[in-house]
Tab-separated table of N, CA and C in Angstrom:
chain	number	residue	atom	x	y	z
A	12	LYS	N	0.828	-1.192	0.000
A	12	LYS	CA	0.000	0.000	0.000
A	12	LYS	C	0.872	1.256	0.000
A	13	ASP	N	1.889	1.321	0.877
A	13	ASP	CA	2.772	2.491	0.937
A	13	ASP	C	3.522	2.687	-0.366
A	14	ASP	N	3.972	1.589	-0.999
A	14	ASP	CA	4.692	1.684	-2.256
A	14	ASP	C	3.800	2.277	-3.338
A	15	LYS	N	2.541	1.852	-3.384
A	15	LYS	CA	1.593	2.356	-4.376
A	15	LYS	C	1.353	3.848	-4.148
A	16	MET	N	1.208	4.239	-2.868
A	16	MET	CA	0.971	5.633	-2.536
A	16	MET	C	2.189	6.484	-2.893
A	17	ALA	N	3.392	5.973	-2.608
A	17	ALA	CA	4.616	6.711	-2.905
A	17	ALA	C	4.797	6.878	-4.405
A	18	THR	N	4.431	5.871	-5.182
A	18	THR	CA	4.555	5.940	-6.634
A	18	THR	C	3.601	6.984	-7.195
A	19	GLN	N	2.426	7.082	-6.617
A	19	GLN	CA	1.436	8.046	-7.089
A	19	GLN	C	1.777	9.461	-6.660
A	20	ASN	N	2.543	9.622	-5.603
A	20	ASN	CA	2.841	10.938	-5.055
A	20	ASN	C	4.348	11.069	-4.852
A	21	PRO	N	5.059	11.704	-5.806
A	21	PRO	CA	6.524	11.824	-5.707
A	21	PRO	C	6.998	12.524	-4.437
A	22	SER	N	6.213	13.484	-3.921
A	22	SER	CA	6.634	14.155	-2.692
A	22	SER	C	6.602	13.196	-1.510
A	23	MET	N	5.679	12.243	-1.536
A	23	MET	CA	5.610	11.215	-0.496
A	23	MET	C	6.852	10.329	-0.554
A	24	GLU	N	7.287	10.013	-1.761
A	24	GLU	CA	8.488	9.203	-1.950
A	24	GLU	C	9.708	9.916	-1.369
A	25	THR	N	9.802	11.221	-1.616
A	25	THR	CA	10.907	12.020	-1.075
A	25	THR	C	10.846	12.052	0.443
A	26	LEU	N	9.669	12.238	0.973
A	26	LEU	CA	9.493	12.275	2.416
A	26	LEU	C	9.905	10.954	3.052
A	27	ILE	N	9.481	9.856	2.459
A	27	ILE	CA	9.840	8.541	2.979
A	27	ILE	C	11.359	8.355	2.933
A	28	ALA	N	11.994	8.760	1.849
A	28	ALA	CA	13.452	8.647	1.730
A	28	ALA	C	14.153	9.500	2.776
A	29	GLU	N	13.635	10.708	3.013
A	29	GLU	CA	14.229	11.591	4.028
A	29	GLU	C	14.067	11.001	5.426
A	30	GLU	N	12.892	10.451	5.706
A	30	GLU	CA	12.659	9.827	7.011
A	30	GLU	C	13.583	8.633	7.219
A	31	GLU	N	13.753	7.845	6.166
A	31	GLU	CA	14.641	6.683	6.252
A	31	GLU	C	16.088	7.125	6.484
A	32	ALA	N	16.514	8.183	5.809
A	32	ALA	CA	17.874	8.696	6.000
A	32	ALA	C	18.059	9.200	7.425
A	33	ARG	N	17.053	9.920	7.957
A	33	ARG	CA	17.135	10.410	9.342
A	33	ARG	C	17.180	9.243	10.323
A	34	LEU	N	16.361	8.250	10.079
A	34	LEU	CA	16.335	7.070	10.947
A	34	LEU	C	17.678	6.356	10.926
A	35	ASN	N	18.257	6.182	9.756
A	35	ASN	CA	19.566	5.530	9.647
A	35	ASN	C	20.643	6.328	10.362
A	36	LYS	N	20.609	7.662	10.236
A	36	LYS	CA	21.590	8.497	10.932
A	36	LYS	C	21.410	8.367	12.444
A	37	THR	N	20.174	8.345	12.897
A	37	THR	CA	19.898	8.191	14.326
A	37	THR	C	20.424	6.857	14.836
A	38	LYS	N	20.231	5.807	14.052
A	38	LYS	CA	20.735	4.483	14.438
A	38	LYS	C	22.253	4.489	14.556
A	39	VAL	N	22.923	5.088	13.574
A	39	VAL	CA	24.390	5.149	13.592
A	39	VAL	C	24.863	5.964	14.792
A	40	ASP	N	24.243	7.117	15.021
A	40	ASP	CA	24.622	7.964	16.161
A	40	ASP	C	24.440	7.232	17.481
A	41	LEU	N	23.342	6.494	17.602
A	41	LEU	CA	23.085	5.742	18.827
A	41	LEU	C	24.117	4.640	19.029
A	42	ARG	N	24.439	3.934	17.960
A	42	ARG	CA	25.462	2.879	18.073
A	42	ARG	C	26.811	3.455	18.482
A	43	LEU	N	27.177	4.610	17.914
A	43	LEU	CA	28.445	5.246	18.283
A	43	LEU	C	28.437	5.682	19.748
A	44	ALA	N	27.342	6.274	20.181
A	44	ALA	CA	27.234	6.708	21.574
A	44	ALA	C	27.304	5.508	22.511
A	45	ASN	N	26.629	4.426	22.158
A	45	ASN	CA	26.664	3.211	22.985
A	45	ASN	C	28.079	2.645	23.046
A	46	ALA	N	28.768	2.618	21.915
A	46	ALA	CA	30.136	2.085	21.874
A	46	ALA	C	31.062	2.925	22.746
A	47	LYS	N	30.922	4.244	22.686
A	47	LYS	CA	31.752	5.133	23.520
A	47	LYS	C	31.497	4.868	24.998
A	48	TYR	N	30.226	4.734	25.353
A	48	TYR	CA	29.873	4.485	26.750
A	48	TYR	C	30.469	3.167	27.226
A	49	LEU	N	30.343	2.128	26.412
A	49	LEU	CA	30.870	0.820	26.799
A	49	LEU	C	32.388	0.829	26.899
A	50	GLN	N	33.061	1.628	26.071
A	50	GLN	CA	34.516	1.752	26.171
A	50	GLN	C	34.918	2.396	27.491
A	51	LYS	N	34.106	3.334	27.957
A	51	LYS	CA	34.397	4.017	29.222
A	51	LYS	C	34.090	3.132	30.431
A	52	HIS	N	33.302	2.073	30.223
A	52	HIS	CA	32.864	1.223	31.331
A	52	HIS	C	33.119	-0.254	31.031
A	53	PRO	N	34.392	-0.677	31.069
A	53	PRO	CA	34.715	-2.079	30.787
A	53	PRO	C	34.118	-3.035	31.814
A	54	GLU	N	33.743	-2.514	32.959
A	54	GLU	CA	33.148	-3.365	33.990
A	54	GLU	C	31.815	-3.955	33.529
A	55	LEU	N	31.129	-3.274	32.612
A	55	LEU	CA	29.846	-3.798	32.133
A	55	LEU	C	30.016	-5.095	31.362
A	56	GLN	N	31.007	-5.140	30.488
A	56	GLN	CA	31.270	-6.368	29.729
A	56	GLN	C	31.635	-7.504	30.682
A	57	THR	N	32.455	-7.201	31.665
A	57	THR	CA	32.857	-8.206	32.640
A	57	THR	C	31.658	-8.684	33.449
A	58	LEU	N	30.840	-7.752	33.906
A	58	LEU	CA	29.663	-8.097	34.698
A	58	LEU	C	28.719	-9.004	33.913
A	59	VAL	N	28.447	-8.654	32.673
A	59	VAL	CA	27.539	-9.460	31.853
A	59	VAL	C	28.144	-10.838	31.571
A	60	SER	N	29.435	-10.871	31.301
A	60	SER	CA	30.099	-12.154	31.040
A	60	SER	C	30.055	-13.064	32.264
A	61	LEU	N	30.340	-12.498	33.422
A	61	LEU	CA	30.286	-13.287	34.656
A	61	LEU	C	28.866	-13.772	34.940
A	62	PHE	N	27.891	-12.917	34.686
A	62	PHE	CA	26.501	-13.308	34.881
A	62	PHE	C	26.124	-14.461	33.957
A	63	MET	N	26.448	-14.342	32.674
A	63	MET	CA	26.113	-15.397	31.716
A	63	MET	C	26.793	-16.714	32.083
A	64	LYS	N	28.042	-16.625	32.502
A	64	LYS	CA	28.766	-17.832	32.923
A	64	LYS	C	28.037	-18.493	34.091
A	65	SER	N	27.632	-17.689	35.060
A	65	SER	CA	26.951	-18.204	36.238
A	65	SER	C	25.597	-18.823	35.879
A	66	VAL	N	24.854	-18.175	35.002
A	66	VAL	CA	23.551	-18.700	34.565
A	66	VAL	C	23.725	-20.042	33.867
A	67	LEU	N	24.692	-20.112	32.963
A	67	LEU	CA	24.893	-21.342	32.198
A	67	LEU	C	25.414	-22.479	33.075
A	68	GLU	N	26.184	-22.157	34.090
A	68	GLU	CA	26.668	-23.187	35.010
A	68	GLU	C	25.546	-23.681	35.925
A	69	ASP	N	24.757	-22.748	36.456
A	69	ASP	CA	23.727	-23.093	37.436
A	69	ASP	C	22.408	-23.547	36.795
A	70	GLU	N	22.133	-23.090	35.597
A	70	GLU	CA	20.879	-23.386	34.904
A	70	GLU	C	19.677	-23.251	35.844
A	71	PRO	N	19.456	-22.068	36.387
A	71	PRO	CA	18.364	-21.899	37.354
A	71	PRO	C	16.990	-22.077	36.704
A	72	ALA	N	16.068	-22.648	37.461
A	72	ALA	CA	14.695	-22.832	36.972
A	72	ALA	C	13.997	-21.475	36.850
A	73	ASP	N	14.293	-20.579	37.779
A	73	ASP	CA	13.701	-19.239	37.777
A	73	ASP	C	14.808	-18.233	37.450
A	74	ALA	N	15.016	-17.997	36.174
A	74	ALA	CA	16.112	-17.143	35.721
A	74	ALA	C	15.968	-15.703	36.214
A	75	MET	N	14.749	-15.196	36.281
A	75	MET	CA	14.539	-13.815	36.726
A	75	MET	C	14.937	-13.642	38.184
A	76	SER	N	14.512	-14.571	39.025
A	76	SER	CA	14.871	-14.513	40.438
A	76	SER	C	16.383	-14.646	40.604
A	77	PHE	N	16.976	-15.543	39.829
A	77	PHE	CA	18.421	-15.729	39.862
A	77	PHE	C	19.135	-14.425	39.499
A	78	ALA	N	18.667	-13.762	38.444
A	78	ALA	CA	19.287	-12.508	37.998
A	78	ALA	C	19.174	-11.435	39.078
A	79	CYS	N	18.007	-11.353	39.701
A	79	CYS	CA	17.817	-10.353	40.760
A	79	CYS	C	18.797	-10.575	41.909
A	80	LYS	N	18.908	-11.817	42.324
A	80	LYS	CA	19.843	-12.135	43.410
A	80	LYS	C	21.288	-11.884	42.981
A	81	TYR	N	21.610	-12.251	41.753
A	81	TYR	CA	22.972	-12.095	41.246
A	81	TYR	C	23.394	-10.629	41.260
A	82	PHE	N	22.563	-9.775	40.703
A	82	PHE	CA	22.941	-8.369	40.566
A	82	PHE	C	22.818	-7.590	41.871
A	83	CYS	N	22.094	-8.116	42.831
A	83	CYS	CA	21.954	-7.444	44.129
A	83	CYS	C	22.986	-7.898	45.155
A	84	ASP	N	23.810	-8.856	44.802
A	84	ASP	CA	24.838	-9.367	45.710
A	84	ASP	C	25.854	-8.257	45.990
A	85	PRO	N	26.019	-7.869	47.252
A	85	PRO	CA	26.942	-6.770	47.582
A	85	PRO	C	28.409	-7.084	47.260
A	86	GLU	N	28.731	-8.348	47.107
A	86	GLU	CA	30.116	-8.713	46.787
A	86	GLU	C	30.387	-8.711	45.283
A	87	ARG	N	29.351	-8.535	44.478
A	87	ARG	CA	29.500	-8.592	43.024
A	87	ARG	C	30.445	-7.505	42.509
A	88	GLU	N	30.373	-6.334	43.085
A	88	GLU	CA	31.207	-5.215	42.642
A	88	GLU	C	32.690	-5.544	42.775
A	89	GLU	N	33.066	-6.122	43.893
A	89	GLU	CA	34.470	-6.498	44.115
A	89	GLU	C	34.885	-7.618	43.168
A	90	GLU	N	33.995	-8.571	42.926
A	90	GLU	CA	34.291	-9.665	42.004
A	90	GLU	C	34.574	-9.126	40.600
A	91	VAL	N	33.769	-8.198	40.153
A	91	VAL	CA	33.964	-7.603	38.827
A	91	VAL	C	35.291	-6.857	38.787
A	92	ALA	N	35.569	-6.105	39.826
A	92	ALA	CA	36.823	-5.345	39.881
A	92	ALA	C	38.034	-6.266	39.795
A	93	GLN	N	37.973	-7.408	40.460
A	93	GLN	CA	39.082	-8.362	40.423
A	93	GLN	C	39.266	-8.943	39.029
A	94	HIS	N	38.189	-9.156	38.306
A	94	HIS	CA	38.288	-9.732	36.965
A	94	HIS	C	38.761	-8.725	35.920
A	95	ILE	N	38.539	-7.453	36.189
A	95	ILE	CA	38.968	-6.438	35.221
A	95	ILE	C	40.485	-6.410	35.147
A	96	GLY	N	41.141	-6.509	36.286
A	96	GLY	CA	42.601	-6.574	36.325
A	96	GLY	C	43.277	-5.313	35.831
A	97	GLY	N	44.082	-4.713	36.649
A	97	GLY	CA	44.835	-3.535	36.264
A	97	GLY	C	44.027	-2.256	36.311
A	98	VAL	N	42.749	-2.353	36.642
A	98	VAL	CA	41.920	-1.161	36.738
A	98	VAL	C	41.713	-0.858	38.206
A	99	GLU	N	41.967	0.371	38.583
A	99	GLU	CA	41.848	0.756	39.977
A	99	GLU	C	40.384	0.766	40.397
A	100	PHE	N	40.132	0.176	41.544
A	100	PHE	CA	38.780	0.115	42.094
A	100	PHE	C	38.732	1.037	43.289
A	101	ASN	N	37.818	2.017	43.248
A	101	ASN	CA	37.784	2.998	44.324
A	101	ASN	C	36.351	3.452	44.586
A	102	MET	N	35.795	3.066	45.743
A	102	MET	CA	34.478	3.518	46.177
A	102	MET	C	33.414	3.332	45.086
A	103	GLY	N	33.389	2.165	44.479
A	103	GLY	CA	32.358	1.871	43.503
A	103	GLY	C	32.627	2.440	42.119
A	104	GLN	N	33.760	3.075	41.926
A	104	GLN	CA	34.081	3.665	40.626
A	104	GLN	C	35.307	2.990	40.036
A	105	TYR	N	35.287	2.811	38.742
A	105	TYR	CA	36.441	2.253	38.028
A	105	TYR	C	37.110	3.401	37.317
A	106	VAL	N	38.352	3.664	37.710
A	106	VAL	CA	39.060	4.812	37.130
A	106	VAL	C	40.333	4.387	36.462
């Protein structure tokens, strides 16, 4: 239906192309921003990796409850810091 409408109305075709270009630029900008953030926070990759390892080893029946307990563990922060290696751990911040 949209293709038929765009063919009948050239301005609609231009509008759709412009919207698609804006959407693609937004996607690229978001991916770049996400990549920059993740580079600044290597602890996130470590945390997710440790979590996945733990889930796959334990195979919990209630994955949601397991995740809640895992991420709320007060010792998790120190565990992540130890796995990062070479990164200074100070009052909950990785610097």
